[in-house]
Tab-separated table of C-alpha atoms in Angstrom:
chain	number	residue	atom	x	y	z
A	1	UNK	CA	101.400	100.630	79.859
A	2	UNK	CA	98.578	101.580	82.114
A	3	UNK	CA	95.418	102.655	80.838
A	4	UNK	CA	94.673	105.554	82.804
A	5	UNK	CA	98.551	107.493	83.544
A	6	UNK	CA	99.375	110.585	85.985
A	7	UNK	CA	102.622	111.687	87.600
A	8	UNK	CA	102.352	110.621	91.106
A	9	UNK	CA	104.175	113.965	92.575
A	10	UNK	CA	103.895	114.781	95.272
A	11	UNK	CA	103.716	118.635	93.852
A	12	UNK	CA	104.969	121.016	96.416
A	13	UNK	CA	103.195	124.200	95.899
A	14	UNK	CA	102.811	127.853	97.887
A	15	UNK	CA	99.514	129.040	98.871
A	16	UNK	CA	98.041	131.483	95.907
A	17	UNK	CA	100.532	129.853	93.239
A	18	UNK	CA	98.579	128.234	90.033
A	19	UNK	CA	99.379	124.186	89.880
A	20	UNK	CA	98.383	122.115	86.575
A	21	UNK	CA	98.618	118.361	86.005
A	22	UNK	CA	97.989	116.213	83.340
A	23	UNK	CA	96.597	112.757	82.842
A	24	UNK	CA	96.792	110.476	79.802
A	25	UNK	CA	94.579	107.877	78.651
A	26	UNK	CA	95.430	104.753	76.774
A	27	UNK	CA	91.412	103.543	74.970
A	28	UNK	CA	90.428	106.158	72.694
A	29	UNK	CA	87.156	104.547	73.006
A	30	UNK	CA	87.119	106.366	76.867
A	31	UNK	CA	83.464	108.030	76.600
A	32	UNK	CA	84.037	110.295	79.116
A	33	UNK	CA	86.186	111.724	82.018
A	34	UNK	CA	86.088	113.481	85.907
A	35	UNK	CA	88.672	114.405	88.334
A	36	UNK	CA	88.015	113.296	91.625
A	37	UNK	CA	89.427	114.555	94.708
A	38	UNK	CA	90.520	112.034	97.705
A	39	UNK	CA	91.684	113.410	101.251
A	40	UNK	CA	94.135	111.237	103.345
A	41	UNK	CA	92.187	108.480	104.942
A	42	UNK	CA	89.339	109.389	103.098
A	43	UNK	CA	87.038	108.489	100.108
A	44	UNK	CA	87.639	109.678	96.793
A	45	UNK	CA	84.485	112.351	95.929
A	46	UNK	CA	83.899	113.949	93.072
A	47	UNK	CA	85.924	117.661	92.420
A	48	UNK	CA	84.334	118.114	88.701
A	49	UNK	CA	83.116	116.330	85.450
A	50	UNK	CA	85.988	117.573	82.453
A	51	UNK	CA	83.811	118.228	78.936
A	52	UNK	CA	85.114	118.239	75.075
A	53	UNK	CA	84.681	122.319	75.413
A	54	UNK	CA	86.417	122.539	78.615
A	55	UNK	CA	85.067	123.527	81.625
A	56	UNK	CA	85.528	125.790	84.821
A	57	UNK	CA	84.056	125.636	88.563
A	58	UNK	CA	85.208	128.707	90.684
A	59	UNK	CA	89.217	128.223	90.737
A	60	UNK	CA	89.110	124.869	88.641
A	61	UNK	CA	89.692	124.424	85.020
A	62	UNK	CA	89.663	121.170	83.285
A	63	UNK	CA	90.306	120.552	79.536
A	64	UNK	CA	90.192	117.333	77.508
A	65	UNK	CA	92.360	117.050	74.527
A	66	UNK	CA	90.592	113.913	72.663
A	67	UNK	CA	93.328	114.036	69.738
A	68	UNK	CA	96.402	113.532	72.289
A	69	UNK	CA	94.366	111.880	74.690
A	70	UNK	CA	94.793	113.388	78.180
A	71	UNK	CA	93.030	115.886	80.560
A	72	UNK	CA	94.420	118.577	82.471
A	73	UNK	CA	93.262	120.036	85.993
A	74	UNK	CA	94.247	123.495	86.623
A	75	UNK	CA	93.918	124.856	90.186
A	76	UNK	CA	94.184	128.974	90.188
A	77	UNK	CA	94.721	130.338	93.516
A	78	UNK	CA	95.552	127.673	95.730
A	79	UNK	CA	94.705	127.358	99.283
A	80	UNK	CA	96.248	124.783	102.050
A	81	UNK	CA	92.737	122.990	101.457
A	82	UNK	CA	93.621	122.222	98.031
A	83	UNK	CA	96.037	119.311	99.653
A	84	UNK	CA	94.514	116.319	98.308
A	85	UNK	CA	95.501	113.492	95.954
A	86	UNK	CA	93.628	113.818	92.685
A	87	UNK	CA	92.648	111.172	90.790
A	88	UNK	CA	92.063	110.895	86.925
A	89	UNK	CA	89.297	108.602	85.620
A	90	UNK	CA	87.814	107.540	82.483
A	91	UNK	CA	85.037	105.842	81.864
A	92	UNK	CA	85.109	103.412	78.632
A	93	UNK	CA	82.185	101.237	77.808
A	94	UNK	CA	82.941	97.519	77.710
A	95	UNK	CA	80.878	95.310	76.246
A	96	UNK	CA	77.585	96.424	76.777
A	97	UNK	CA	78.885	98.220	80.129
A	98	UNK	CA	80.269	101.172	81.227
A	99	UNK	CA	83.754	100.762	83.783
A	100	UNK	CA	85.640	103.647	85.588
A	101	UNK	CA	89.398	103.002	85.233
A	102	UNK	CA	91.322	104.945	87.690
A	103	UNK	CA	94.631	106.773	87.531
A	104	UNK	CA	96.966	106.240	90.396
A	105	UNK	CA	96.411	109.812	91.743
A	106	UNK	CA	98.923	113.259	91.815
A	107	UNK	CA	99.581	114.200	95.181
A	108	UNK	CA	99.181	117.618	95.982
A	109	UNK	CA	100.715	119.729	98.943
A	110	UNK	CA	100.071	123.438	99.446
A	111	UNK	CA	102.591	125.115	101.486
A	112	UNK	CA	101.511	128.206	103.808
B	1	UNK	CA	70.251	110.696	102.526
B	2	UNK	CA	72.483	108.872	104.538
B	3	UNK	CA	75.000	108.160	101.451
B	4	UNK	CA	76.683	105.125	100.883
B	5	UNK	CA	76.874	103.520	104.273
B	6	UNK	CA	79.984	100.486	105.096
B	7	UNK	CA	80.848	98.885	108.204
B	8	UNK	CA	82.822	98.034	110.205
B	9	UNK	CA	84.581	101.442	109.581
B	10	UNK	CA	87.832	98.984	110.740
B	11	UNK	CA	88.317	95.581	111.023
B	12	UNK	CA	91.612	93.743	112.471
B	13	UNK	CA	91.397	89.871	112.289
B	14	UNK	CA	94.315	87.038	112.291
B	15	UNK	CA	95.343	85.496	109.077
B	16	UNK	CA	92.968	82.466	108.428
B	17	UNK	CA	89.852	84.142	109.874
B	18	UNK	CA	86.573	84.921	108.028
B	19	UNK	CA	86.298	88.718	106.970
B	20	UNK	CA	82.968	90.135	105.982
B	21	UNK	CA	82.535	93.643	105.011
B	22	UNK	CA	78.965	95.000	104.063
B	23	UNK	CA	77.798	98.147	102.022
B	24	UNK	CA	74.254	99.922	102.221
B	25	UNK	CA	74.095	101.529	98.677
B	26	UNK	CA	71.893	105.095	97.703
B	27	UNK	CA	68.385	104.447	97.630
B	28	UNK	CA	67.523	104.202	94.229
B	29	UNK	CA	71.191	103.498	92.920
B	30	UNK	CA	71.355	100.660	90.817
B	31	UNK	CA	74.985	99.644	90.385
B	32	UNK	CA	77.071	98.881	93.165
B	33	UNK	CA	80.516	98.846	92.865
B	34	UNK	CA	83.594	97.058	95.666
B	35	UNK	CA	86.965	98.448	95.037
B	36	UNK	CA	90.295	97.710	97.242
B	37	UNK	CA	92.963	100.519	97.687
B	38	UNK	CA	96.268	99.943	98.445
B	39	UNK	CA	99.592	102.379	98.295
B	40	UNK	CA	101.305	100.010	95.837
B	41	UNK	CA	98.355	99.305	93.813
B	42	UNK	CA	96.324	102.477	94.184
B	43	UNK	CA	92.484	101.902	93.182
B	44	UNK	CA	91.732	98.425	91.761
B	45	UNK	CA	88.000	97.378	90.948
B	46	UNK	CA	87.041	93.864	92.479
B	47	UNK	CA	83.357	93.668	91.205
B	48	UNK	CA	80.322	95.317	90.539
B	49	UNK	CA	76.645	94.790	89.991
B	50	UNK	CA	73.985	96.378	87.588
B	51	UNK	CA	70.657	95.611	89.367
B	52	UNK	CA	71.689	92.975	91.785
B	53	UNK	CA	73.827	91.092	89.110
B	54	UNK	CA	76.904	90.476	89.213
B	55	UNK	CA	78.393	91.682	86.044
B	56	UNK	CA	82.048	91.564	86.533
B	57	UNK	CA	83.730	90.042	88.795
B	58	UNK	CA	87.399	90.020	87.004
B	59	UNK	CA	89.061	91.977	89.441
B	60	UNK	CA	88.593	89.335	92.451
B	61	UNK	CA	91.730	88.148	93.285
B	62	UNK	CA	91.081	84.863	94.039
B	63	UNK	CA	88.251	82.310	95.483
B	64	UNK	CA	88.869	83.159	98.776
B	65	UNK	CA	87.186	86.298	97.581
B	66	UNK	CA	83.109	86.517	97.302
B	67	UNK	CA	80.542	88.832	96.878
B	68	UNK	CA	77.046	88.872	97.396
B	69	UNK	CA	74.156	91.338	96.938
B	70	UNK	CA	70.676	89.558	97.953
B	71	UNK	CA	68.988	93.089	97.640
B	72	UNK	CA	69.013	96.444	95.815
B	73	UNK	CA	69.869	97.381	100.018
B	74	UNK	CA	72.854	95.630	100.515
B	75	UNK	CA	76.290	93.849	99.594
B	76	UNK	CA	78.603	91.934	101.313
B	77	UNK	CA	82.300	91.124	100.658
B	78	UNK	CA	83.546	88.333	102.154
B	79	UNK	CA	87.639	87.341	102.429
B	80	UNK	CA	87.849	83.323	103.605
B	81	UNK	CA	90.206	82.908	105.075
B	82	UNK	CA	91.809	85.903	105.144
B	83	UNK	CA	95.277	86.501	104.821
B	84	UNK	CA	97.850	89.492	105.761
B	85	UNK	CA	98.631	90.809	101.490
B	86	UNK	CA	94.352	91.386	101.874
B	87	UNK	CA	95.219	94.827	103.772
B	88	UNK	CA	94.033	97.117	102.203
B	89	UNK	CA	91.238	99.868	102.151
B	90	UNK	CA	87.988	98.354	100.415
B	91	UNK	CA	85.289	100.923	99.587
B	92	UNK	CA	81.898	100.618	98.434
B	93	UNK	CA	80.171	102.797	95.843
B	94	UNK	CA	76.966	103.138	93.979
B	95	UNK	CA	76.196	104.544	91.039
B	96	UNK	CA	72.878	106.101	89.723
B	97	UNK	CA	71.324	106.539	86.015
B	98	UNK	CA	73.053	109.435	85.346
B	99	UNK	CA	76.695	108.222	86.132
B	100	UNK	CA	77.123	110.045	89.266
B	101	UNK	CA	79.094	107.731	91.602
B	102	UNK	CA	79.059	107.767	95.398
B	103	UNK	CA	81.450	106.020	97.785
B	104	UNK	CA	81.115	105.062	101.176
B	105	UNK	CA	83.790	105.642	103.963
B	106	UNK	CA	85.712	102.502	103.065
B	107	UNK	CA	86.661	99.783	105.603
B	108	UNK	CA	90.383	100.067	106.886
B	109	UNK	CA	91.293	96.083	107.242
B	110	UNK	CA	94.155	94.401	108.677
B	111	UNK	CA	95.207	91.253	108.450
B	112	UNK	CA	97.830	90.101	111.087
């Protein structure tokens, strides 16, 4: 089992519709958690941080669910520049280090 | 500031042939991270360094792999000899106090 799981997609979505994914996590040690964003061809930058509370920037809304172990990206509003692959990633302290593990990414394409 | 700054932005060499890529971290940063991107394998960490020190380097995928960082400036990775399953995408990030990670453009590297 990986340690860091999302559905690959690709998610096929109109413009203005509301798209959630999810992400699971296998360390319940994982300290703490982000969303990144990567464009085709490009590098993966950060979209938003994902707190215990839950959290919200502009159209984005990410919760963490400690007891199940995943986080959740909700995207309100979508626009054709939403297309991106998003990535999941945890960081769990190792040792006396911290390491990102990755998810594989969810494809996402936002149809005019 | 410039950001995290790789080159070459490509690089397309024969199998057999010496491949070094080289990353500029964030002034200031002080962990510096190499990662590899492929389709089939998505993100995969290679190695990274707290402070010039190397502090894990379990992700190299074999001796023909190295990686160097004489300076809190700059980092090489260096593939001898190369060979054609090295393709891949390898980015370069850094990483300040705070956890904030910052990735350079990535170098796009084919091995025929």
């Amino acid at each position: 089992r990986k340690e860091v799981e999302q559905d690959p997609g690709p998610f096929n979505v109109p413009e203005g519709a509301t798209v959630a994914f999810n992400c699971t996590y296998s360390n319940s040690a994982s300290q703490s958690f982000f969303w990144y964003r990567q464009d085709c061809r490009k590098e993966p930058k950060l979209l938003m941080s994902v707190y215990s509370s839950g959290n919200e920037d502009g159209r984005f809304t990410a919760q963490l669910n400690r007891a199940s172990q995943y986080i959740s990206l909700l995207i309100r509003d979508s626009k054709l520049s939403d297309s991106a692959t998003y990535l999941c990633v945890v960081n769990v302290r190792q040792g006396g280090n911290y390491q990102l593990i990755w998810g594989a990414g969810t494809k996402l394409i936002i149809k005019p | 500031d410039a950001g995290v700054i790789q080159s070459p932005r490509h690089e397309v060499t024969e199998m057999g042939q010496e491949v070094t890529l080289r990353c500029k971290p964030i002034s200031g940063h002080n962990s510096l991270f190499w990662y590899r991107q492929t389709m089939m394998r998505g993100l995969e960490l290679l190695i990274y360094f707290n402070n010039n020190v190397p502090i894990d380097d379990s992700g190299m995928p074999e001796d023909r792999f190295s990686a160097k960082m004489p300076n809190a400036s700059f980092s090489t990775l260096k593939i001898q000899p190369s060979e054609p399953r090295d393709s891949a995408v390898y980015f370069c990030a850094s990483r300040d106090r705070n956890y904030g990670y910052t990735f350079g453009s990535g170098t796009r590297l084919t091995v025929v």
